[in-house]
Amino acid sequence: HPAPPGEQRSTGTVVWTDRFLDYTWTPEHPMKPARLKFTMALAESLGLLDGVELLAPTAADRADLLRIHTPDYIEAVEQARAPVGSPQAPPYGLGSPDNPVFPGMHQAASVIVGGTLAAARAIAEGRTRRAVSIGGGMHHAMADAASGFCVYNDAAVAISWLLDNGFDRIAYLDVDVHHGDGVQRAFYADPRVLTVSLHQHPATLWPNTGWPEETGAGAAAGTAINLPVLPGTRDAQWLRGFHAVVPGALAAFRPQIVVSQCGVDTHCEDPLADLALTVDGQRAAFRAMRDLADQHAEGRWLAVGGGGYGLVRVVPRAWTHLLATALDRTIAPETAIPQDWIDLVRAQAPQVDPPRTMGDGGDIAYRPWDGPGGTGETGDAR
Ligand code: V1P
Ligand code: CA
Ligand code: ZN
């Protein structure tokens, strides 16, 4: 995939449109667009986006959505205007407390898919090696149902598009605290897609799938990998599991591109789950995935967002590190948070104490995955 003649091939591309903020459930819902707004404000305030061209996506069209979703389901999302059915068994998963109907839902969810697709196209056409769309990561959406705050499965649509545009081996890595069930399901019998999810153990967290026994079907046996981790798991243990499983899997699978779902609800302060990572551990995970894409996929890395419900203290810092990682613009954990950002979030979320530095002082200094004779720098070099 060479760069088009006469055009500059950039290392990293950031996909962004203010229309991502239209993906707004109810005021009480944990997935709030402010987490995206605060992230972009922090990245800008640190100068991370200086000289970086933002790629503005358009909404995915019906043909794009039909790669994964059924016509009936798409129509139900388009038609949904008010809560329909009973809260226990709403049709197509629409109208439950997790997925309440909101005005403009079809359009907002289509723009999220458009963002992840724009990232995929930019990489496939050789315009960039890496692209990040923090609006994406809706990994629970099923062919015919909304699930777990997810309406359309942007990563699954983009992977399907890549399969039809020159890619035969795609690795999907999902570090959100929840199981990446929708993406796993979409490609469970497709040997061209390796799905790997790390998540809080299914006996202890919704959606209660992602058991190690789920390994793929038929010709795709072995191309689904699930690594459940127990509540309370901290940076070093989580990273030990990641490094024990993921590099070997990628070395064997030899992907042409790595697609990462970068949910940050693994954080110790996240209100929805019980893992105990810090922003430092999450940063190490992003850097490890980038470096694995460099080693095994000629640098092609498509990163999307996902969960993360600490909207002031966690998501903005974690995803700013994600953007920096894709752009090769390292931000040290000791870096002070700019006062203008602190003032902004104080004005909009006065009840929360904003963080002061870009790290949490996490316990990643202990790096058992380096093994005997390791440098102590693996996954954190550069
Ligand atoms: O636990 C459930 C269902 C609803 N109950 C009947 C069981 N749903 C979860 C859905 C989590 C979705 C996570 C999305 C993502 O992976 C990617 C964007 O992060 C749930 C949870 C939970 N603790 O897992 N819903 C809620 N919490 C919830 C909390 C407050 C208000 C509304 C929903
Ligand atoms: Ca996961
Ligand atoms: Zn999640």
mmCIF file of C-alpha atoms in Angstrom, residues 15-380:
data_model
loop_
_atom_site.group_PDB
_atom_site.id
_atom_site.type_symbol
_atom_site.label_atom_id
_atom_site.label_comp_id
_atom_site.label_asym_id
_atom_site.label_seq_id
_atom_site.Cartn_x
_atom_site.Cartn_y
_atom_site.Cartn_z
ATOM 1 C CA VAL A 15 -10.094 11.529 13.147
ATOM 2 C CA TRP A 16 -12.398 14.090 14.710
ATOM 3 C CA THR A 17 -15.682 15.886 14.225
ATOM 4 C CA ASP A 18 -17.805 17.728 16.777
ATOM 5 C CA ARG A 19 -20.641 15.506 15.500
ATOM 6 C CA PHE A 20 -19.168 12.729 17.697
ATOM 7 C CA LEU A 21 -20.663 14.733 20.580
ATOM 8 C CA ASP A 22 -24.177 14.052 19.225
ATOM 9 C CA TYR A 23 -23.828 10.461 20.502
ATOM 10 C CA THR A 24 -25.626 11.501 23.677
ATOM 11 C CA TRP A 25 -27.854 9.111 25.647
ATOM 12 C CA THR A 26 -29.691 10.583 28.646
ATOM 13 C CA PRO A 27 -28.254 13.040 31.197
ATOM 14 C CA GLU A 28 -28.000 10.197 33.765
ATOM 15 C CA HIS A 29 -26.333 7.757 31.362
ATOM 16 C CA PRO A 30 -22.661 6.974 32.153
ATOM 17 C CA MET A 31 -21.472 7.374 28.552
ATOM 18 C CA LYS A 32 -21.324 11.156 28.287
ATOM 19 C CA PRO A 33 -19.934 13.100 25.314
ATOM 20 C CA ALA A 34 -18.069 15.403 27.732
ATOM 21 C CA ARG A 35 -15.378 12.722 28.021
ATOM 22 C CA LEU A 36 -14.552 13.249 24.328
ATOM 23 C CA LYS A 37 -14.772 17.036 24.629
ATOM 24 C CA PHE A 38 -12.468 17.092 27.697
ATOM 25 C CA THR A 39 -10.013 14.776 25.925
ATOM 26 C CA MET A 40 -9.704 16.968 22.832
ATOM 27 C CA ALA A 41 -9.419 20.060 25.045
ATOM 28 C CA LEU A 42 -6.570 18.484 27.047
ATOM 29 C CA ALA A 43 -4.731 17.299 23.936
ATOM 30 C CA GLU A 44 -5.041 20.777 22.427
ATOM 31 C CA SER A 45 -3.998 22.505 25.618
ATOM 32 C CA LEU A 46 -0.816 20.408 25.755
ATOM 33 C CA GLY A 47 -0.031 21.384 22.147
ATOM 34 C CA LEU A 48 -0.319 17.757 21.080
ATOM 35 C CA LEU A 49 -2.459 18.615 18.078
ATOM 36 C CA ASP A 50 -0.268 21.490 16.832
ATOM 37 C CA GLY A 51 0.472 20.851 13.175
ATOM 38 C CA VAL A 52 -1.696 17.734 13.163
ATOM 39 C CA GLU A 53 -4.338 17.649 10.485
ATOM 40 C CA LEU A 54 -7.687 16.427 11.782
ATOM 41 C CA LEU A 55 -9.533 14.119 9.416
ATOM 42 C CA ALA A 56 -13.251 15.024 9.536
ATOM 43 C CA PRO A 57 -15.468 12.030 8.784
ATOM 44 C CA THR A 58 -18.922 11.920 7.263
ATOM 45 C CA ALA A 59 -21.685 9.546 8.343
ATOM 46 C CA ALA A 60 -21.442 5.941 7.197
ATOM 47 C CA ASP A 61 -24.142 5.133 4.656
ATOM 48 C CA ARG A 62 -26.637 2.288 4.610
ATOM 49 C CA ALA A 63 -24.392 0.072 2.465
ATOM 50 C CA ASP A 64 -21.595 0.420 5.028
ATOM 51 C CA LEU A 65 -23.899 -0.517 7.920
ATOM 52 C CA LEU A 66 -25.283 -3.492 5.967
ATOM 53 C CA ARG A 67 -21.819 -5.078 6.106
ATOM 54 C CA ILE A 68 -22.638 -6.041 9.700
ATOM 55 C CA HIS A 69 -26.223 -5.079 10.525
ATOM 56 C CA THR A 70 -29.558 -6.419 9.274
ATOM 57 C CA PRO A 71 -31.910 -4.184 7.238
ATOM 58 C CA ASP A 72 -34.656 -4.631 9.868
ATOM 59 C CA TYR A 73 -32.396 -3.472 12.677
ATOM 60 C CA ILE A 74 -31.138 -0.409 10.762
ATOM 61 C CA GLU A 75 -34.750 0.523 10.014
ATOM 62 C CA ALA A 76 -35.708 0.105 13.678
ATOM 63 C CA VAL A 77 -32.877 2.459 14.708
ATOM 64 C CA GLU A 78 -33.938 5.003 12.057
ATOM 65 C CA GLN A 79 -37.568 4.849 13.181
ATOM 66 C CA ALA A 80 -36.884 4.848 16.931
ATOM 67 C CA ARG A 81 -38.176 8.117 18.329
ATOM 68 C CA ALA A 82 -39.407 7.341 21.811
ATOM 69 C CA PRO A 83 -38.927 4.430 24.198
ATOM 70 C CA VAL A 84 -40.571 1.433 22.588
ATOM 71 C CA GLY A 85 -41.640 -1.917 24.034
ATOM 72 C CA SER A 86 -41.038 -2.890 27.643
ATOM 73 C CA PRO A 87 -37.787 -2.047 29.460
ATOM 74 C CA GLN A 88 -37.201 -5.776 30.065
ATOM 75 C CA ALA A 89 -37.406 -6.905 26.442
ATOM 76 C CA PRO A 90 -37.254 -3.914 24.151
ATOM 77 C CA PRO A 91 -37.174 -4.772 20.436
ATOM 78 C CA TYR A 92 -33.670 -4.829 18.967
ATOM 79 C CA GLY A 93 -32.251 -3.855 22.391
ATOM 80 C CA LEU A 94 -33.578 -0.315 21.924
ATOM 81 C CA GLY A 95 -35.150 1.473 24.898
ATOM 82 C CA SER A 96 -33.436 -0.418 27.745
ATOM 83 C CA PRO A 97 -31.630 1.486 30.521
ATOM 84 C CA ASP A 98 -28.335 0.662 28.777
ATOM 85 C CA ASN A 99 -29.586 1.827 25.355
ATOM 86 C CA PRO A 100 -32.355 4.388 25.793
ATOM 87 C CA VAL A 101 -33.673 5.861 22.566
ATOM 88 C CA PHE A 102 -32.370 9.375 21.940
ATOM 89 C CA PRO A 103 -33.212 11.852 19.188
ATOM 90 C CA GLY A 104 -30.954 11.526 16.155
ATOM 91 C CA MET A 105 -29.619 8.168 17.326
ATOM 92 C CA HIS A 106 -29.257 6.691 13.835
ATOM 93 C CA GLN A 107 -27.394 9.720 12.522
ATOM 94 C CA ALA A 108 -25.086 10.030 15.556
ATOM 95 C CA ALA A 109 -24.229 6.331 15.523
ATOM 96 C CA SER A 110 -23.603 6.490 11.757
ATOM 97 C CA VAL A 111 -21.074 9.306 12.229
ATOM 98 C CA ILE A 112 -19.179 7.140 14.755
ATOM 99 C CA VAL A 113 -18.989 4.377 12.130
ATOM 100 C CA GLY A 114 -17.967 6.964 9.523
ATOM 101 C CA GLY A 115 -15.055 8.006 11.751
ATOM 102 C CA THR A 116 -13.679 4.486 12.103
ATOM 103 C CA LEU A 117 -14.192 3.882 8.371
ATOM 104 C CA ALA A 118 -12.347 7.116 7.511
ATOM 105 C CA ALA A 119 -9.437 5.896 9.646
ATOM 106 C CA ALA A 120 -9.461 2.517 7.873
ATOM 107 C CA ARG A 121 -9.533 4.131 4.421
ATOM 108 C CA ALA A 122 -6.687 6.520 5.239
ATOM 109 C CA ILE A 123 -4.503 3.570 6.254
ATOM 110 C CA ALA A 124 -5.583 1.301 3.381
ATOM 111 C CA GLU A 125 -4.922 4.017 0.805
ATOM 112 C CA GLY A 126 -1.463 4.595 2.236
ATOM 113 C CA ARG A 127 -2.158 8.187 3.334
ATOM 114 C CA THR A 128 -1.126 7.366 6.900
ATOM 115 C CA ARG A 129 0.284 4.450 8.882
ATOM 116 C CA ARG A 130 -1.770 5.013 12.016
ATOM 117 C CA ALA A 131 -5.168 6.531 12.620
ATOM 118 C CA VAL A 132 -7.119 7.111 15.826
ATOM 119 C CA SER A 133 -10.842 7.775 16.199
ATOM 120 C CA ILE A 134 -11.687 8.150 19.888
ATOM 121 C CA GLY A 135 -15.419 8.329 19.066
ATOM 122 C CA GLY A 136 -15.388 4.665 18.010
ATOM 123 C CA GLY A 137 -15.111 1.383 19.883
ATOM 124 C CA MET A 138 -18.776 0.358 20.065
ATOM 125 C CA HIS A 139 -17.808 -3.292 20.393
ATOM 126 C CA HIS A 140 -21.066 -4.709 21.827
ATOM 127 C CA ALA A 141 -23.383 -3.837 18.921
ATOM 128 C CA MET A 142 -24.777 -6.995 17.290
ATOM 129 C CA ALA A 143 -26.056 -7.645 13.759
ATOM 130 C CA ASP A 144 -29.630 -7.064 14.860
ATOM 131 C CA ALA A 145 -29.427 -5.447 18.296
ATOM 132 C CA ALA A 146 -28.126 -2.487 20.239
ATOM 133 C CA SER A 147 -26.240 -3.640 23.322
ATOM 134 C CA GLY A 148 -24.138 -2.100 26.087
ATOM 135 C CA PHE A 149 -24.303 1.545 24.924
ATOM 136 C CA CYS A 150 -23.448 0.456 21.359
ATOM 137 C CA VAL A 151 -25.796 1.035 18.404
ATOM 138 C CA TYR A 152 -23.652 0.259 15.355
ATOM 139 C CA ASN A 153 -20.425 -1.735 15.526
ATOM 140 C CA ASP A 154 -17.927 0.665 13.968
ATOM 141 C CA ALA A 155 -14.874 -1.597 14.343
ATOM 142 C CA ALA A 156 -16.696 -4.576 12.808
ATOM 143 C CA VAL A 157 -17.863 -2.455 9.843
ATOM 144 C CA ALA A 158 -14.310 -1.147 9.313
ATOM 145 C CA ILE A 159 -12.799 -4.642 9.556
ATOM 146 C CA SER A 160 -15.350 -5.911 7.018
ATOM 147 C CA TRP A 161 -14.427 -3.010 4.702
ATOM 148 C CA LEU A 162 -10.699 -3.779 5.082
ATOM 149 C CA LEU A 163 -11.362 -7.441 4.206
ATOM 150 C CA ASP A 164 -12.898 -6.264 0.913
ATOM 151 C CA ASN A 165 -10.070 -3.823 0.213
ATOM 152 C CA GLY A 166 -6.888 -5.823 0.143
ATOM 153 C CA PHE A 167 -6.490 -7.123 3.696
ATOM 154 C CA ASP A 168 -6.625 -10.900 4.364
ATOM 155 C CA ARG A 169 -5.295 -11.008 7.916
ATOM 156 C CA ILE A 170 -6.548 -8.512 10.491
ATOM 157 C CA ALA A 171 -5.819 -8.585 14.215
ATOM 158 C CA TYR A 172 -8.341 -6.952 16.579
ATOM 159 C CA LEU A 173 -7.102 -6.225 20.127
ATOM 160 C CA ASP A 174 -9.684 -5.153 22.712
ATOM 161 C CA VAL A 175 -8.408 -3.796 26.033
ATOM 162 C CA ASP A 176 -11.756 -2.383 27.246
ATOM 163 C CA VAL A 177 -12.721 -3.885 30.637
ATOM 164 C CA HIS A 178 -15.766 -5.461 28.963
ATOM 165 C CA HIS A 179 -15.628 -8.431 26.599
ATOM 166 C CA GLY A 180 -15.524 -7.421 22.913
ATOM 167 C CA ASP A 181 -18.468 -9.702 22.208
ATOM 168 C CA GLY A 182 -19.942 -7.988 19.128
ATOM 169 C CA VAL A 183 -16.680 -7.943 17.192
ATOM 170 C CA GLN A 184 -15.845 -11.495 18.278
ATOM 171 C CA ARG A 185 -19.290 -12.666 17.133
ATOM 172 C CA ALA A 186 -19.053 -10.926 13.742
ATOM 173 C CA PHE A 187 -15.836 -12.773 12.837
ATOM 174 C CA TYR A 188 -16.109 -15.908 14.986
ATOM 175 C CA ALA A 189 -16.075 -18.214 11.948
ATOM 176 C CA ASP A 190 -13.789 -16.041 9.780
ATOM 177 C CA PRO A 191 -10.154 -17.224 9.801
ATOM 178 C CA ARG A 192 -9.007 -13.886 8.332
ATOM 179 C CA VAL A 193 -9.712 -12.023 11.587
ATOM 180 C CA LEU A 194 -7.984 -12.702 14.904
ATOM 181 C CA THR A 195 -9.934 -11.235 17.815
ATOM 182 C CA VAL A 196 -8.263 -10.869 21.212
ATOM 183 C CA SER A 197 -10.092 -9.439 24.214
ATOM 184 C CA LEU A 198 -8.759 -8.842 27.700
ATOM 185 C CA HIS A 199 -11.558 -8.137 30.150
ATOM 186 C CA GLN A 200 -12.811 -8.489 33.692
ATOM 187 C CA HIS A 201 -13.744 -12.138 34.257
ATOM 188 C CA PRO A 202 -17.158 -13.043 32.772
ATOM 189 C CA ALA A 203 -18.308 -14.558 36.069
ATOM 190 C CA THR A 204 -18.032 -11.051 37.558
ATOM 191 C CA LEU A 205 -19.084 -8.582 34.840
ATOM 192 C CA TRP A 206 -21.607 -8.067 32.074
ATOM 193 C CA PRO A 207 -21.881 -9.333 29.271
ATOM 194 C CA ASN A 208 -20.697 -12.544 31.019
ATOM 195 C CA THR A 209 -19.024 -13.872 27.866
ATOM 196 C CA GLY A 210 -15.356 -14.017 26.843
ATOM 197 C CA TRP A 211 -14.553 -17.320 28.521
ATOM 198 C CA PRO A 212 -11.169 -18.807 27.574
ATOM 199 C CA GLU A 213 -13.045 -21.689 25.913
ATOM 200 C CA GLU A 214 -14.399 -19.297 23.258
ATOM 201 C CA THR A 215 -11.723 -19.832 20.598
ATOM 202 C CA GLY A 216 -13.433 -19.530 17.195
ATOM 203 C CA ALA A 217 -15.499 -21.846 15.001
ATOM 204 C CA GLY A 218 -14.817 -24.188 12.090
ATOM 205 C CA ALA A 219 -11.975 -23.050 9.851
ATOM 206 C CA ALA A 220 -11.477 -20.130 12.264
ATOM 207 C CA ALA A 221 -10.705 -22.353 15.276
ATOM 208 C CA GLY A 222 -7.987 -20.640 17.289
ATOM 209 C CA THR A 223 -8.660 -17.145 15.915
ATOM 210 C CA ALA A 224 -10.585 -15.914 18.958
ATOM 211 C CA ILE A 225 -8.595 -15.404 22.152
ATOM 212 C CA ASN A 226 -10.094 -14.408 25.489
ATOM 213 C CA LEU A 227 -8.073 -13.437 28.528
ATOM 214 C CA PRO A 228 -10.295 -12.850 31.572
ATOM 215 C CA VAL A 229 -8.711 -11.097 34.536
ATOM 216 C CA LEU A 230 -10.002 -11.014 38.099
ATOM 217 C CA PRO A 231 -11.432 -7.962 39.863
ATOM 218 C CA GLY A 232 -8.654 -5.993 41.555
ATOM 219 C CA THR A 233 -6.064 -6.710 38.847
ATOM 220 C CA ARG A 234 -3.442 -3.943 38.738
ATOM 221 C CA ASP A 235 -1.087 -2.621 36.035
ATOM 222 C CA ALA A 236 1.768 -5.103 36.404
ATOM 223 C CA GLN A 237 -0.484 -8.176 36.486
ATOM 224 C CA TRP A 238 -2.633 -6.964 33.604
ATOM 225 C CA LEU A 239 0.440 -6.153 31.495
ATOM 226 C CA ARG A 240 1.977 -9.529 32.419
ATOM 227 C CA GLY A 241 -1.092 -11.228 30.940
ATOM 228 C CA PHE A 242 -1.062 -9.016 27.855
ATOM 229 C CA HIS A 243 2.606 -9.703 27.140
ATOM 230 C CA ALA A 244 2.239 -13.424 27.819
ATOM 231 C CA VAL A 245 -0.475 -13.781 25.185
ATOM 232 C CA VAL A 246 -0.624 -10.998 22.611
ATOM 233 C CA PRO A 247 2.891 -10.764 21.097
ATOM 234 C CA GLY A 248 3.043 -14.520 20.493
ATOM 235 C CA ALA A 249 -0.425 -14.536 18.959
ATOM 236 C CA LEU A 250 0.484 -11.701 16.576
ATOM 237 C CA ALA A 251 3.811 -13.297 15.647
ATOM 238 C CA ALA A 252 1.931 -16.476 14.676
ATOM 239 C CA PHE A 253 -1.000 -14.753 12.927
ATOM 240 C CA ARG A 254 1.129 -12.201 10.971
ATOM 241 C CA PRO A 255 -1.567 -9.512 10.626
ATOM 242 C CA GLN A 256 -1.400 -6.873 7.882
ATOM 243 C CA ILE A 257 -3.062 -4.361 10.209
ATOM 244 C CA VAL A 258 -3.807 -4.142 13.930
ATOM 245 C CA VAL A 259 -7.157 -2.693 15.018
ATOM 246 C CA SER A 260 -7.251 -1.758 18.721
ATOM 247 C CA GLN A 261 -10.296 -1.007 20.867
ATOM 248 C CA CYS A 262 -8.834 1.229 23.577
ATOM 249 C CA GLY A 263 -11.547 1.439 26.247
ATOM 250 C CA VAL A 264 -10.154 2.813 29.505
ATOM 251 C CA ASP A 265 -12.777 1.497 31.944
ATOM 252 C CA THR A 266 -10.032 -0.778 33.350
ATOM 253 C CA HIS A 267 -8.997 2.164 35.562
ATOM 254 C CA CYS A 268 -9.180 1.744 39.355
ATOM 255 C CA GLU A 269 -11.528 4.745 39.597
ATOM 256 C CA ASP A 270 -13.948 3.580 36.878
ATOM 257 C CA PRO A 271 -17.489 3.403 38.289
ATOM 258 C CA LEU A 272 -18.657 0.502 36.065
ATOM 259 C CA ALA A 273 -16.057 -2.198 36.706
ATOM 260 C CA ASP A 274 -13.530 -3.481 39.233
ATOM 261 C CA LEU A 275 -10.075 -3.647 37.682
ATOM 262 C CA ALA A 276 -7.379 -1.462 39.213
ATOM 263 C CA LEU A 277 -5.222 -0.125 36.391
ATOM 264 C CA THR A 278 -3.773 3.363 36.366
ATOM 265 C CA VAL A 279 -3.376 5.775 33.475
ATOM 266 C CA ASP A 280 0.292 4.696 33.429
ATOM 267 C CA GLY A 281 -0.654 1.057 32.817
ATOM 268 C CA GLN A 282 -3.121 2.101 30.114
ATOM 269 C CA ARG A 283 -0.436 4.230 28.464
ATOM 270 C CA ALA A 284 1.931 1.230 28.513
ATOM 271 C CA ALA A 285 -0.783 -0.905 26.859
ATOM 272 C CA PHE A 286 -1.285 1.650 24.055
ATOM 273 C CA ARG A 287 2.468 1.846 23.441
ATOM 274 C CA ALA A 288 2.747 -1.943 23.445
ATOM 275 C CA MET A 289 -0.038 -2.227 20.827
ATOM 276 C CA ARG A 290 1.586 0.471 18.673
ATOM 277 C CA ASP A 291 4.960 -1.271 18.889
ATOM 278 C CA LEU A 292 3.369 -4.628 18.025
ATOM 279 C CA ALA A 293 1.783 -3.043 14.951
ATOM 280 C CA ASP A 294 5.234 -1.699 14.050
ATOM 281 C CA GLN A 295 6.787 -5.162 14.490
ATOM 282 C CA HIS A 296 4.118 -7.342 12.908
ATOM 283 C CA ALA A 297 1.968 -5.161 10.617
ATOM 284 C CA GLU A 298 4.368 -2.700 8.988
ATOM 285 C CA GLY A 299 3.155 -0.047 11.398
ATOM 286 C CA ARG A 300 -0.477 -0.141 10.285
ATOM 287 C CA TRP A 301 -2.505 0.634 13.412
ATOM 288 C CA LEU A 302 -6.156 1.681 13.641
ATOM 289 C CA ALA A 303 -7.089 2.674 17.192
ATOM 290 C CA VAL A 304 -10.595 3.448 18.413
ATOM 291 C CA GLY A 305 -11.928 4.523 21.822
ATOM 292 C CA GLY A 306 -14.585 2.605 23.733
ATOM 293 C CA GLY A 307 -15.557 2.561 27.399
ATOM 294 C CA GLY A 308 -14.245 4.816 30.127
ATOM 295 C CA TYR A 309 -16.535 6.512 32.606
ATOM 296 C CA GLY A 310 -14.154 8.597 34.697
ATOM 297 C CA LEU A 311 -14.885 11.542 32.484
ATOM 298 C CA VAL A 312 -12.673 14.141 34.160
ATOM 299 C CA ARG A 313 -9.978 12.213 36.028
ATOM 300 C CA VAL A 314 -9.344 9.282 33.674
ATOM 301 C CA VAL A 315 -10.537 9.410 30.060
ATOM 302 C CA PRO A 316 -8.992 12.748 29.024
ATOM 303 C CA ARG A 317 -5.518 11.812 30.233
ATOM 304 C CA ALA A 318 -5.656 8.206 29.009
ATOM 305 C CA TRP A 319 -6.870 9.065 25.507
ATOM 306 C CA THR A 320 -4.493 12.031 25.254
ATOM 307 C CA HIS A 321 -1.755 9.436 25.780
ATOM 308 C CA LEU A 322 -3.429 7.317 23.087
ATOM 309 C CA LEU A 323 -3.324 10.229 20.622
ATOM 310 C CA ALA A 324 0.295 10.970 21.584
ATOM 311 C CA THR A 325 1.219 7.311 21.124
ATOM 312 C CA ALA A 326 -0.181 7.270 17.595
ATOM 313 C CA LEU A 327 1.544 10.557 16.780
ATOM 314 C CA ASP A 328 4.937 9.475 18.218
ATOM 315 C CA ARG A 329 4.718 12.482 20.520
ATOM 316 C CA THR A 330 5.569 11.076 23.944
ATOM 317 C CA ILE A 331 3.997 12.774 26.949
ATOM 318 C CA ALA A 332 5.818 11.907 30.190
ATOM 319 C CA PRO A 333 3.611 10.893 33.142
ATOM 320 C CA GLU A 334 5.149 13.707 35.230
ATOM 321 C CA THR A 335 3.899 16.357 32.770
ATOM 322 C CA ALA A 336 1.800 18.972 34.560
ATOM 323 C CA ILE A 337 -1.802 19.427 33.437
ATOM 324 C CA PRO A 338 -2.207 22.947 32.000
ATOM 325 C CA GLN A 339 -4.105 25.368 34.241
ATOM 326 C CA ASP A 340 -6.475 26.411 31.447
ATOM 327 C CA TRP A 341 -7.746 22.814 31.200
ATOM 328 C CA ILE A 342 -8.166 22.586 34.983
ATOM 329 C CA ASP A 343 -10.184 25.825 34.886
ATOM 330 C CA LEU A 344 -12.330 24.487 32.022
ATOM 331 C CA VAL A 345 -13.308 21.258 33.790
ATOM 332 C CA ARG A 346 -13.774 23.066 37.138
ATOM 333 C CA ALA A 347 -16.328 25.297 35.431
ATOM 334 C CA GLN A 348 -18.151 22.366 33.814
ATOM 335 C CA ALA A 349 -17.774 19.669 36.507
ATOM 336 C CA PRO A 350 -17.277 21.532 39.809
ATOM 337 C CA GLN A 351 -17.892 18.415 41.942
ATOM 338 C CA VAL A 352 -14.793 16.556 40.638
ATOM 339 C CA ASP A 353 -11.175 17.196 41.671
ATOM 340 C CA PRO A 354 -9.239 17.429 38.402
ATOM 341 C CA PRO A 355 -5.912 15.571 38.076
ATOM 342 C CA ARG A 356 -2.650 17.568 38.277
ATOM 343 C CA THR A 357 -0.269 15.421 36.249
ATOM 344 C CA MET A 358 -0.522 13.190 33.195
ATOM 345 C CA GLY A 359 0.279 10.040 35.218
ATOM 346 C CA ASP A 360 -1.029 8.294 38.338
ATOM 347 C CA GLY A 361 2.317 7.076 39.703
ATOM 348 C CA GLY A 362 1.242 3.553 38.689
ATOM 349 C CA ASP A 363 3.138 0.345 39.421
ATOM 350 C CA ILE A 364 4.404 -0.446 35.912
ATOM 351 C CA ALA A 365 8.042 -0.010 37.051
ATOM 352 C CA TYR A 366 7.875 -3.721 37.871
ATOM 353 C CA ARG A 367 8.071 -5.370 34.454
ATOM 354 C CA PRO A 368 8.181 -9.154 34.800
ATOM 355 C CA TRP A 369 7.307 -9.578 31.093
ATOM 356 C CA ASP A 370 10.839 -8.456 30.215
ATOM 357 C CA GLY A 371 12.139 -11.750 31.585
ATOM 358 C CA PRO A 372 15.638 -12.448 32.840
ATOM 359 C CA GLY A 373 18.116 -10.041 31.301
ATOM 360 C CA GLY A 374 15.361 -7.689 30.125
ATOM 361 C CA THR A 375 16.161 -4.028 29.828
ATOM 362 C CA GLY A 376 13.280 -2.926 32.005
ATOM 363 C CA GLU A 377 12.168 -0.746 29.137
ATOM 364 C CA THR A 378 9.985 -3.062 27.020
ATOM 365 C CA GLY A 379 6.670 -1.530 26.139
ATOM 366 C CA ASP A 380 7.869 1.808 27.428
#
